């Protein structure tokens, strides 16, 4: 089983460091050391800053790759048109288990990120700066950096600045989720697509971008576009921060100039000489096969051209000795369990897709393969955020990249190789929500609840399968296919909801006291939708 990636893994650099300058001197660049390493930074006007971003072709480094200069101009125009002060938000919510580059930057060079964010705030006339994080380490480092600069959330401050800490969830990093949480709501997408540039925090135009993006802007503002363009490719100048893990000897975050061969990056991390495949861009990214690895260079355009993706900068090779479909199934299950649970294509479609992948591995034949393709197609462009789209892209890429392994499972008795768990699914030593067998997180212990169907009451409404697809599926007759089942701990809240909403009052939950090494006495925790008893027994 792959070890959990620490918050701050080993950091390497190819060529001359830019973002990682000073990392060889200290573990964290406080403000005095930051100024010694990088020097002072003069303010810039809005159009001057936009032209700088355009000249260096700066695109968002969080995955979407939207041109920064367009976002900057859009926020400025909207703020002027409406006569309101815009808001600047740094998104440091790095909640994918295979990504650590932004976490490294916040922990070790927080002032470089703040340099870029303050440049933008000054240029736009913003009076509010928010840094979104999800880890304790990043919260501590960024709060210390704000204090070192004398920035606070005081109403008397010229610029109010604070850190917004959210739960570790895949959907937390979505722009809409972060904005919603800053406004006091839950850190999940709002269910409708809204442009932050037009209507963001508090309804004001909001410039929200990834932490590395602001750091890159700060570097370019110091050295100028010509010198910045001397590093990397002509059309994608500068450096890129990558997180390399998976089947490697030394998981690391590495700063490389664009244009470096991907195989060289893999070699530095101790990847297999001929990997079976490499997942590029993270768990919303794409696989490239072993033959393609030698063609790819580190750049957005190059990876796109060979069927990969730069995405959030995660690079994950797997060896020839592991089953790629089995490795991908682990990720597919985690992606399904990371759903915000508020739109059908995501909370129903992604578990169905994971089950489809499992059916293929278990010899479901061509029918299982076609079913998976159909599910992946159905979830795309129908969700409230990009999570179902990215997850579907990952699944479709898996099918395309590993045709030989796929044929062995679909047409034969499987590939015969084990699933080694080389793709990291653990956060901070614990499993994310719903990942079985991964640490001692509260939501990942043994199941404590058992749900029952009373067939004398069930009328086949099917609502239980909609709310709790982890447990219930409907048969050809429209009724649940199981009469009783253990409830995964991560799904206990949904199980309670299913019991409450069953129109026929045909569901009940009982506590499995054996899971707690107590005496066996299965007490009903919820009967006929009585809310109070259910809450007491569930410990809510």
CSV table of N, CA and C in Angstrom, one decimal, residues 35-36 113 152 180-181 211 269 311 367 413 430 447 466 490 511 530:
chain,number,residue,atom,x,y,z
A,35,UNK,N,12.2,38.7,1.7
A,35,UNK,CA,12.6,39.9,1.0
A,35,UNK,C,14.1,39.8,0.7
A,36,UNK,N,14.9,39.1,1.5
A,36,UNK,CA,16.3,38.9,1.2
A,36,UNK,C,16.5,38.0,-0.1
A,113,UNK,N,3.1,34.0,-2.6
A,113,UNK,CA,1.7,33.9,-3.0
A,113,UNK,C,1.0,35.2,-2.6
A,152,UNK,N,-4.9,42.0,8.8
A,152,UNK,CA,-5.9,41.4,9.7
A,152,UNK,C,-7.2,41.6,9.1
A,180,UNK,N,-18.8,30.1,-1.6
A,180,UNK,CA,-20.0,29.8,-0.8
A,180,UNK,C,-19.7,29.7,0.7
A,181,UNK,N,-18.5,29.1,1.0
A,181,UNK,CA,-18.1,29.0,2.4
A,181,UNK,C,-17.7,30.3,3.0
A,211,UNK,N,-3.2,29.2,-5.8
A,211,UNK,CA,-2.1,29.7,-5.1
A,211,UNK,C,-0.8,29.8,-6.0
A,269,UNK,N,12.3,10.9,-9.8
A,269,UNK,CA,11.5,10.4,-8.7
A,269,UNK,C,11.7,8.9,-8.5
A,311,UNK,N,-3.4,19.6,-15.9
A,311,UNK,CA,-4.4,19.7,-14.8
A,311,UNK,C,-3.8,20.3,-13.6
A,367,UNK,N,-20.7,-6.6,-22.2
A,367,UNK,CA,-21.9,-5.8,-21.8
A,367,UNK,C,-21.5,-4.9,-20.6
A,413,UNK,N,-10.0,-14.2,-18.4
A,413,UNK,CA,-10.1,-14.4,-16.9
A,413,UNK,C,-9.4,-13.4,-16.1
A,430,UNK,N,-4.9,9.7,7.1
A,430,UNK,CA,-6.2,9.2,7.2
A,430,UNK,C,-6.8,9.0,5.9
A,447,UNK,N,-18.6,-0.6,10.2
A,447,UNK,CA,-20.0,-0.2,10.2
A,447,UNK,C,-20.7,-0.4,11.5
A,466,UNK,N,-32.3,6.0,-4.7
A,466,UNK,CA,-31.8,7.3,-5.1
A,466,UNK,C,-30.9,7.9,-4.0
A,490,UNK,N,-19.5,6.1,6.4
A,490,UNK,CA,-19.5,7.4,5.7
A,490,UNK,C,-20.9,7.7,5.2
A,511,UNK,N,-28.8,-0.7,15.4
A,511,UNK,CA,-27.4,-0.6,15.7
A,511,UNK,C,-26.8,-1.9,15.8
A,530,UNK,N,-39.3,8.5,13.3
A,530,UNK,CA,-39.2,9.3,14.5
A,530,UNK,C,-37.8,9.8,14.6
